[in-house]
Structure formats: structure tokens, C-alpha cells
PDB file of C-alpha atoms in Angstrom:
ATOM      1  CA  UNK A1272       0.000   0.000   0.000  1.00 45.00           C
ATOM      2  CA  UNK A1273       1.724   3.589  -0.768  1.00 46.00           C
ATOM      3  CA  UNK A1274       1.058   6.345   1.221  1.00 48.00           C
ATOM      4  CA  UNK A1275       0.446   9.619  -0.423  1.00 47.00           C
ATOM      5  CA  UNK A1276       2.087  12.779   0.678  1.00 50.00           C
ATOM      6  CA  UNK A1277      -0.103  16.282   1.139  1.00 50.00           C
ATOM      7  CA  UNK A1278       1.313  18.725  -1.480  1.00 50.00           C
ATOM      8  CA  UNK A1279       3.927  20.693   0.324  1.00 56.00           C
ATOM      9  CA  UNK A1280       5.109  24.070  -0.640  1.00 55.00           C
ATOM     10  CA  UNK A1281       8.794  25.251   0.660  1.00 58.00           C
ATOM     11  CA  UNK A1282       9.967  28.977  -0.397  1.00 54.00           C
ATOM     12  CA  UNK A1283      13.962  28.866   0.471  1.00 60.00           C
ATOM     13  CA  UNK A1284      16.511  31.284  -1.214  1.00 66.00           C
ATOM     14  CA  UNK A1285      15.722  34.518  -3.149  1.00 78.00           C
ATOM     15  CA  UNK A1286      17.522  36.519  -5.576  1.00 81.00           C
ATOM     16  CA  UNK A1287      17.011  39.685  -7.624  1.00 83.00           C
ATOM     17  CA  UNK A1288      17.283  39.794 -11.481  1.00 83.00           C
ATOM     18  CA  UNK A1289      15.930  42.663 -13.409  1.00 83.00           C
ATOM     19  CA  UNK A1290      14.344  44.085 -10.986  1.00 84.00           C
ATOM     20  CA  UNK A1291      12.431  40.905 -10.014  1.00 85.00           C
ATOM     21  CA  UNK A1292      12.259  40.160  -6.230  1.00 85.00           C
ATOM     22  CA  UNK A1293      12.998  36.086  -6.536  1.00 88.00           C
ATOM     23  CA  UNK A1294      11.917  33.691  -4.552  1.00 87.00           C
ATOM     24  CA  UNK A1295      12.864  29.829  -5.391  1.00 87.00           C
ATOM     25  CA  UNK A1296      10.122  27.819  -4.639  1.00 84.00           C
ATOM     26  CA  UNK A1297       9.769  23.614  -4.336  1.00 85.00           C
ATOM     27  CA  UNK A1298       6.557  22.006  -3.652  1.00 80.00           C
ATOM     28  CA  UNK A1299       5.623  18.335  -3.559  1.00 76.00           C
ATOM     29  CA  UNK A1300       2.825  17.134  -5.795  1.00 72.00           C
ATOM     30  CA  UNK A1301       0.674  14.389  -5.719  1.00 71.00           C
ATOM     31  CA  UNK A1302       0.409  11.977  -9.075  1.00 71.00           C
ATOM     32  CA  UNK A1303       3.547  11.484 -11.332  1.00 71.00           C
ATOM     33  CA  UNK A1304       5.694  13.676 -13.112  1.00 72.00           C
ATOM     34  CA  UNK A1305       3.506  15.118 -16.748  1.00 70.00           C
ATOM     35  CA  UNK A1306       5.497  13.151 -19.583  1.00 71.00           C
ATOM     36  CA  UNK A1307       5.459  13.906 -23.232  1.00 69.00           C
ATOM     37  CA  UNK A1308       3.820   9.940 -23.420  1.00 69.00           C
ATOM     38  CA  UNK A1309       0.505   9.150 -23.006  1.00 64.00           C
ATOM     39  CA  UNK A1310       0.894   6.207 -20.609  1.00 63.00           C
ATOM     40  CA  UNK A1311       2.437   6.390 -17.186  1.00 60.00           C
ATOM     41  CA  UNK A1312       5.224   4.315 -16.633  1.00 59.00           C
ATOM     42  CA  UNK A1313       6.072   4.588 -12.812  1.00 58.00           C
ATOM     43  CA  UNK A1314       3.895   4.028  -9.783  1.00 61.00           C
ATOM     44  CA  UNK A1315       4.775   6.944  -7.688  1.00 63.00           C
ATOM     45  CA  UNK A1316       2.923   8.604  -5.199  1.00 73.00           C
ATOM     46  CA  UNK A1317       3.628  12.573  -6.108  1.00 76.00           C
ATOM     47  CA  UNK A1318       7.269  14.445  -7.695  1.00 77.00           C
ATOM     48  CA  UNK A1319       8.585  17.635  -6.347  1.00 82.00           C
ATOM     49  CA  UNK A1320       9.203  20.510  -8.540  1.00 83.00           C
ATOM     50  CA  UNK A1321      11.065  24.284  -8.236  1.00 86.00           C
ATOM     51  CA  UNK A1322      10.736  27.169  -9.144  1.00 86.00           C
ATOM     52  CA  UNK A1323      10.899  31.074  -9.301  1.00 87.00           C
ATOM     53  CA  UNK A1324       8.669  33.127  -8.233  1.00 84.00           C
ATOM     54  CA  UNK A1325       8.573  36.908  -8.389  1.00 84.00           C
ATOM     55  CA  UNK A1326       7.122  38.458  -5.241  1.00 78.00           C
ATOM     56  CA  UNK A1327       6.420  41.805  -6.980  1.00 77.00           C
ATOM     57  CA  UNK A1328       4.423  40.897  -9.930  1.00 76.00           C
ATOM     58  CA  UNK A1329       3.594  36.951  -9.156  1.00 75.00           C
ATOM     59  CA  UNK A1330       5.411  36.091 -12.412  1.00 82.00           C
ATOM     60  CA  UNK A1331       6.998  32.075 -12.111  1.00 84.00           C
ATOM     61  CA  UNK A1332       9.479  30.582 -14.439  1.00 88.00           C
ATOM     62  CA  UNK A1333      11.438  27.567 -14.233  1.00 87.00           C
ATOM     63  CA  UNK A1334      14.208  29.386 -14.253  1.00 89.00           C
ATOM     64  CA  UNK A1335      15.955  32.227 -12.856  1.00 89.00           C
ATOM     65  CA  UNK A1336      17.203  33.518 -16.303  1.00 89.00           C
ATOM     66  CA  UNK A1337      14.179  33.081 -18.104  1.00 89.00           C
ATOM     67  CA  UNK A1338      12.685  36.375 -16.554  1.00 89.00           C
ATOM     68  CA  UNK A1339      14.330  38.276 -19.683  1.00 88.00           C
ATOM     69  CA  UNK A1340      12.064  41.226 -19.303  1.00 87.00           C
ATOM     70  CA  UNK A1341      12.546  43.647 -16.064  1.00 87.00           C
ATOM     71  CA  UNK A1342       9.529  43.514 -13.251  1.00 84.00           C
ATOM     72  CA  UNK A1343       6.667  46.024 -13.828  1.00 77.00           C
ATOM     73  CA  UNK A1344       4.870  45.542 -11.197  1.00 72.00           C
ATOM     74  CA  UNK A1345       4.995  48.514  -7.956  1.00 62.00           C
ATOM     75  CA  UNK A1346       6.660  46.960  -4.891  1.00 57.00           C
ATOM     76  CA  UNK A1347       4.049  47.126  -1.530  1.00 56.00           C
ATOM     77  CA  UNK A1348       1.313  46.886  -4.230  1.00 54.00           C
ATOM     78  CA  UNK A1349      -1.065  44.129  -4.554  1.00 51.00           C
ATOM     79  CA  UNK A1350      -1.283  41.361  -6.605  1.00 49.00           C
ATOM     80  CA  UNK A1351      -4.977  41.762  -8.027  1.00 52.00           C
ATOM     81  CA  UNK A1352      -7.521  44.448  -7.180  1.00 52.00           C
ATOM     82  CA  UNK A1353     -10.574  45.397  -9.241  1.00 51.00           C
ATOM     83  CA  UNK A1354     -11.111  49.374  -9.321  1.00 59.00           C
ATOM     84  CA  UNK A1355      -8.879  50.323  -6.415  1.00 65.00           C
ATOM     85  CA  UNK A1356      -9.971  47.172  -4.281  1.00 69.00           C
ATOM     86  CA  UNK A1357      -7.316  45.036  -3.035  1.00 71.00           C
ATOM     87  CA  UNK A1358      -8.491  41.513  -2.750  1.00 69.00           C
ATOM     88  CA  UNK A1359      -6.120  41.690   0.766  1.00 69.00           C
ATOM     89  CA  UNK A1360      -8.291  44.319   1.766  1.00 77.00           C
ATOM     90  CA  UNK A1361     -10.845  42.815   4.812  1.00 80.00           C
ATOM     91  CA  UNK A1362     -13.825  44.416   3.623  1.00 85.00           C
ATOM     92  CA  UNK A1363     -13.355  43.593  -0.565  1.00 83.00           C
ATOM     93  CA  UNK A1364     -12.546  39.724   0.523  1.00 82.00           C
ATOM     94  CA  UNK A1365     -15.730  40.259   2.779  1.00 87.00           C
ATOM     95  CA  UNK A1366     -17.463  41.305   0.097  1.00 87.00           C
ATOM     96  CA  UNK A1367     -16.450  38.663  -2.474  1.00 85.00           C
ATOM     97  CA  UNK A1368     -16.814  35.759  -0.416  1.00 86.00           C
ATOM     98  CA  UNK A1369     -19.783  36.215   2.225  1.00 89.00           C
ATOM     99  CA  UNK A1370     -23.136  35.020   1.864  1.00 90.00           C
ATOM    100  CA  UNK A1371     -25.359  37.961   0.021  1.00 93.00           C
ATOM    101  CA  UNK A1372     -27.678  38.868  -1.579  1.00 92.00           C
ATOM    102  CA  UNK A1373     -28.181  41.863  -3.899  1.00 92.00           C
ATOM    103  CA  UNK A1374     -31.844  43.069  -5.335  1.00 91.00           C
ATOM    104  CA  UNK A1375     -32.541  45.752  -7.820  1.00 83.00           C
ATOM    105  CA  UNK A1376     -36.094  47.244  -6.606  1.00 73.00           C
ATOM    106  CA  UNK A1377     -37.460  50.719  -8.510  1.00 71.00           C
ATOM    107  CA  UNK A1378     -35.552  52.129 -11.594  1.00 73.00           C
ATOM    108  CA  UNK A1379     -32.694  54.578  -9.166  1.00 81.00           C
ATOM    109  CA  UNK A1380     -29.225  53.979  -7.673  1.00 89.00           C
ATOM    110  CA  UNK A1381     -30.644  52.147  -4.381  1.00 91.00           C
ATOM    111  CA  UNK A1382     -30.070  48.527  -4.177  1.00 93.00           C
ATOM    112  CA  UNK A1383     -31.164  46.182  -1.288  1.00 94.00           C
ATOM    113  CA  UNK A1384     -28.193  44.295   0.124  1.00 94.00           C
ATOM    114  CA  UNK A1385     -29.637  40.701   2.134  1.00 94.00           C
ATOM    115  CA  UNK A1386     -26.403  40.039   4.529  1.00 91.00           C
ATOM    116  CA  UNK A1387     -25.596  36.533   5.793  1.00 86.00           C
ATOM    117  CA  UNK A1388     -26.512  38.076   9.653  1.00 88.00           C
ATOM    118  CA  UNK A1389     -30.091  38.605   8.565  1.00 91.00           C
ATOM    119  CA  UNK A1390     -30.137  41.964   7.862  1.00 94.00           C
ATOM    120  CA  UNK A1391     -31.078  43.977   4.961  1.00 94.00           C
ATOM    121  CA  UNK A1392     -29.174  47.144   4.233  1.00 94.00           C
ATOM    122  CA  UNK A1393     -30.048  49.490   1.347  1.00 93.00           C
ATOM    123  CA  UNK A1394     -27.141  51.134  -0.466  1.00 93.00           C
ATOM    124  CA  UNK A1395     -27.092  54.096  -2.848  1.00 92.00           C
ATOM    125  CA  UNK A1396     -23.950  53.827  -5.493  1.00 90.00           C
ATOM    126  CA  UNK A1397     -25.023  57.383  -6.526  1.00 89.00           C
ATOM    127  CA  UNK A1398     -24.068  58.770  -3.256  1.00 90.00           C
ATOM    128  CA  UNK A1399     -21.718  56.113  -2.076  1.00 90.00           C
ATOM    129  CA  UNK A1400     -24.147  55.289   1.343  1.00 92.00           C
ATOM    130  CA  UNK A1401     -24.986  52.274   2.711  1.00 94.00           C
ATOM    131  CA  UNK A1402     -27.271  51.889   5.739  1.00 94.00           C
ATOM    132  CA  UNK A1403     -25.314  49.050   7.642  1.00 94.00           C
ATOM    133  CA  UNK A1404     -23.501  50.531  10.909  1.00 92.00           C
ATOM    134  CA  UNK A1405     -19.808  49.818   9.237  1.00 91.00           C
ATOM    135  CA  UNK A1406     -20.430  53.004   6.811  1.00 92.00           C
ATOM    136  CA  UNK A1407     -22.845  54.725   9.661  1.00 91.00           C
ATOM    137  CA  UNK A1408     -19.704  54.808  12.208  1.00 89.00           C
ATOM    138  CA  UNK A1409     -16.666  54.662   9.720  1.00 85.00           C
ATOM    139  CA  UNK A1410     -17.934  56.309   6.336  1.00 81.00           C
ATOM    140  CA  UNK A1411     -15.482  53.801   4.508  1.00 81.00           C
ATOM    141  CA  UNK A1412     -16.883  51.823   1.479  1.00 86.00           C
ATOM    142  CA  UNK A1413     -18.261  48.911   3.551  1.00 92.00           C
ATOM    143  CA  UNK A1414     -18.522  45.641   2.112  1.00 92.00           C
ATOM    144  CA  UNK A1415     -22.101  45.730   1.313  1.00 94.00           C
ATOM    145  CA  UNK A1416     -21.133  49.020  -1.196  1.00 93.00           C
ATOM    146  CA  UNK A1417     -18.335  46.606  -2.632  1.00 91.00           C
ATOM    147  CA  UNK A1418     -20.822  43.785  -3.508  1.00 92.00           C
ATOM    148  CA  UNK A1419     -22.932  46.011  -5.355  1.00 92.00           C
ATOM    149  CA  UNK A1420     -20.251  47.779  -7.346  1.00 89.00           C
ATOM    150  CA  UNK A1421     -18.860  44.151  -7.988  1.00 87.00           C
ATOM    151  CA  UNK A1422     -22.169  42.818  -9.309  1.00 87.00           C
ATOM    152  CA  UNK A1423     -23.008  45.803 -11.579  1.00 86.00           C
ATOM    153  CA  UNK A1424     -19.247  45.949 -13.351  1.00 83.00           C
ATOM    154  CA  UNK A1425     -19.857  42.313 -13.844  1.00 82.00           C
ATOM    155  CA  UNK A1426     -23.200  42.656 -14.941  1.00 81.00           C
ATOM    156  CA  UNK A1427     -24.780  40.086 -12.946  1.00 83.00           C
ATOM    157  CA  UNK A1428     -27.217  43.459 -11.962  1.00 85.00           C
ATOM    158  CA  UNK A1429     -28.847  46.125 -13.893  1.00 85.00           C
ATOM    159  CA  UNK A1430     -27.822  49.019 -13.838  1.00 85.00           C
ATOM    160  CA  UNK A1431     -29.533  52.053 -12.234  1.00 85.00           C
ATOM    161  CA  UNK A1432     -31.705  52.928 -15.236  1.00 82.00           C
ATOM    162  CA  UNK A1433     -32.587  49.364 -15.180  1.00 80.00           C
ATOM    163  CA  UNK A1434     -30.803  47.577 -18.134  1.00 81.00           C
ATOM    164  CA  UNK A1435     -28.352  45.666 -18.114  1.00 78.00           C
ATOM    165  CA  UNK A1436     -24.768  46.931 -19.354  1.00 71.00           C
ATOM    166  CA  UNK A1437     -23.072  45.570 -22.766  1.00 72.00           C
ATOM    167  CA  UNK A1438     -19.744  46.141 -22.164  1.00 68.00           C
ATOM    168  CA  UNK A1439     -17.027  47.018 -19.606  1.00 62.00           C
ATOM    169  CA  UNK A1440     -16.849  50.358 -20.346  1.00 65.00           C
ATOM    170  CA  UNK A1441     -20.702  50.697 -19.731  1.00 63.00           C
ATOM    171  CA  UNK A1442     -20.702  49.138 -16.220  1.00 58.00           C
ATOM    172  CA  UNK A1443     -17.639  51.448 -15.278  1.00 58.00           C
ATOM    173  CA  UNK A1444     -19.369  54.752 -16.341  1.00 55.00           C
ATOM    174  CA  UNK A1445     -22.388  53.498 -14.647  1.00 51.00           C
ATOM    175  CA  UNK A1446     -21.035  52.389 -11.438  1.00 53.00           C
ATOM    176  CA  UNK A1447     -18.621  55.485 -10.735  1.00 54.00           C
ATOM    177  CA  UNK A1448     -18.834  57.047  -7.717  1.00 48.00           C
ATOM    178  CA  UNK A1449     -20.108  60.276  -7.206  1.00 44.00           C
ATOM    179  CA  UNK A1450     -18.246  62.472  -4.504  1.00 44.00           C
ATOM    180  CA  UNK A1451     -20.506  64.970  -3.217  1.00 42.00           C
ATOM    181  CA  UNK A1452     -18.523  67.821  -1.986  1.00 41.00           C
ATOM    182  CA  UNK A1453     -19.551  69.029   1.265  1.00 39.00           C
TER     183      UNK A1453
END
């Protein structure tokens, strides 16, 4: 009977190379190692393979000089965001991964947010409110604001005139912000 190993990942030495921030990474996979045959000729229970990572832009290569081209990502900056939202961000994961639901009631910029405590929360994209105590107390774009800006730039919601978009540009004209000045 052969025991299979959990996938390990182990992130050792670094390096720099055009600007890349290196990191030389070797994880242990389950399976055998991908041939250029069709049929598998050994009975193994997982491989290990390394490396490079770039810790800046998230670029890998199997090699350290195969990153030919110098890094363009901004060091401190992260990896993906959508409009300014950084997935690291507490209330943009929040907002991505919790339970909610989002309705689209009269033809306006209110939607009406269901959260996974129970509560329903209307927000207004127009004037960048939402009703939950997170924006009452902090004014920050809570995650209930998020959700709603996410689900109109993907189209999954009409938009406030109550179609849906057709393209990117569209949803991001649509779902921009308005800054009232005060």
C-alpha cells in the first residue's frame, strides 16, 4: 500500500534579477511527473518541482534567467484588485466571499443588500451610502457598497436605469462614484 504525501510548498533562497524580487520555490505534488507519453510508466505517489517566483508581480518561471524582461509591477502593491480594491483588503474579501444577496427594486441607484446576519441594508452607489452601521460609524466603502459595485461591473445586476450593461466600459461609467462635496 503507498502512502500519499499532502502537497507541500517550501519557499527557500531569493535573488534579484531585473528588478524581479525572486523567490525559489519547491513544492511536492501528488500523481507522477507530466510526460510527453501518453501512458504512465512509474507508480509513484507525487514528484517535487522548483521554481521562481517573483514576489512583486507573481510572475513564475522555471528558471531564474528566463525572466528576460525587467519587473513592472509597484513593490508594496497588490497582486490583483478590481477598481482600487485590493483583494487583501478585509472588507473587498468580505465582500467577495460572504453570503449575500443583492436586489434591484425601482428604476434609481438604491439597491437592497440581504447580509448573511439577517439583515437587509439598502445602499445608494449614486451617493456612495450604505445603511449598515460599518459606513454609519466609519464612512469607509463597507462591504455591502463593494458587492454592489462588484455585481453591476460584472453585470450580474442592472444598472440604475434598469438595463443591463453591454460592455465594460458601460458598467464602469455606470457604477462610478459620485463624490458629493460638502
Amino acid at each position: 500500500m503507498t502512502t500519499t504525501r499532502p502537497p507541500t510548498r517550501q519557499s527557500v533562497s531569493t535573488s534579484t534579477h531585473r528588478g524581479h524580487d525572486l523567490v525559489r520555490v519547491t513544492e511536492w505534488l501528488p500523481g507522477s511527473k507530466p510526460t510527453d507519453y501518453d501512458i504512465e510508466l512509474s507508480d509513484g505517489d507525487g514528484y517535487r518541482t522548483r521554481f521562481w517566483r517573483c514576489r512583486n508581480c507573481g510572475h513564475e518561471r522555471n528558471r531564474r534567467d528566463e525572466f528576460r524582461e525587467s519587473c513592472r509591477a509597484t513593490p508594496g502593491r497588490p497582486l490583483v484588485s478590481d477598481g482600487g480594491y485590493a483583494v487583501e483588503d478585509s472588507r473587498t474579501w468580505k465582500a467577495l466571499t460572504e453570503s449575500m444577496t443583492v436586489r434591484f427594486g425601482t428604476v434609481g441607484p438604491r439597491y437592497e443588500v440581504d447580509s448573511a446576519s439577517g439583515n437587509t441594508y439598502e445602499v445608494d452607489i449614486a451617493a456612495s451610502t450604505c445603511t449598515c452601521p460599518d459606513h454609519q460609524k466609519r464612512g469607509a466603502e463597507c462591504k455591502h457598497l463593494r458587492r454592489v459595485l462588484f455585481e453591476l461591473r460584472t453585470r450580474i445586476l442592472p444598472q440604475p436605469d434598469g438595463r443591463f450593461a453591454r460592455c465594460e466600459r458601460e458598467s464602469r461609467r455606470e457604477t462610478k462614484p459620485v463624490r458629493q462635496s460638502r
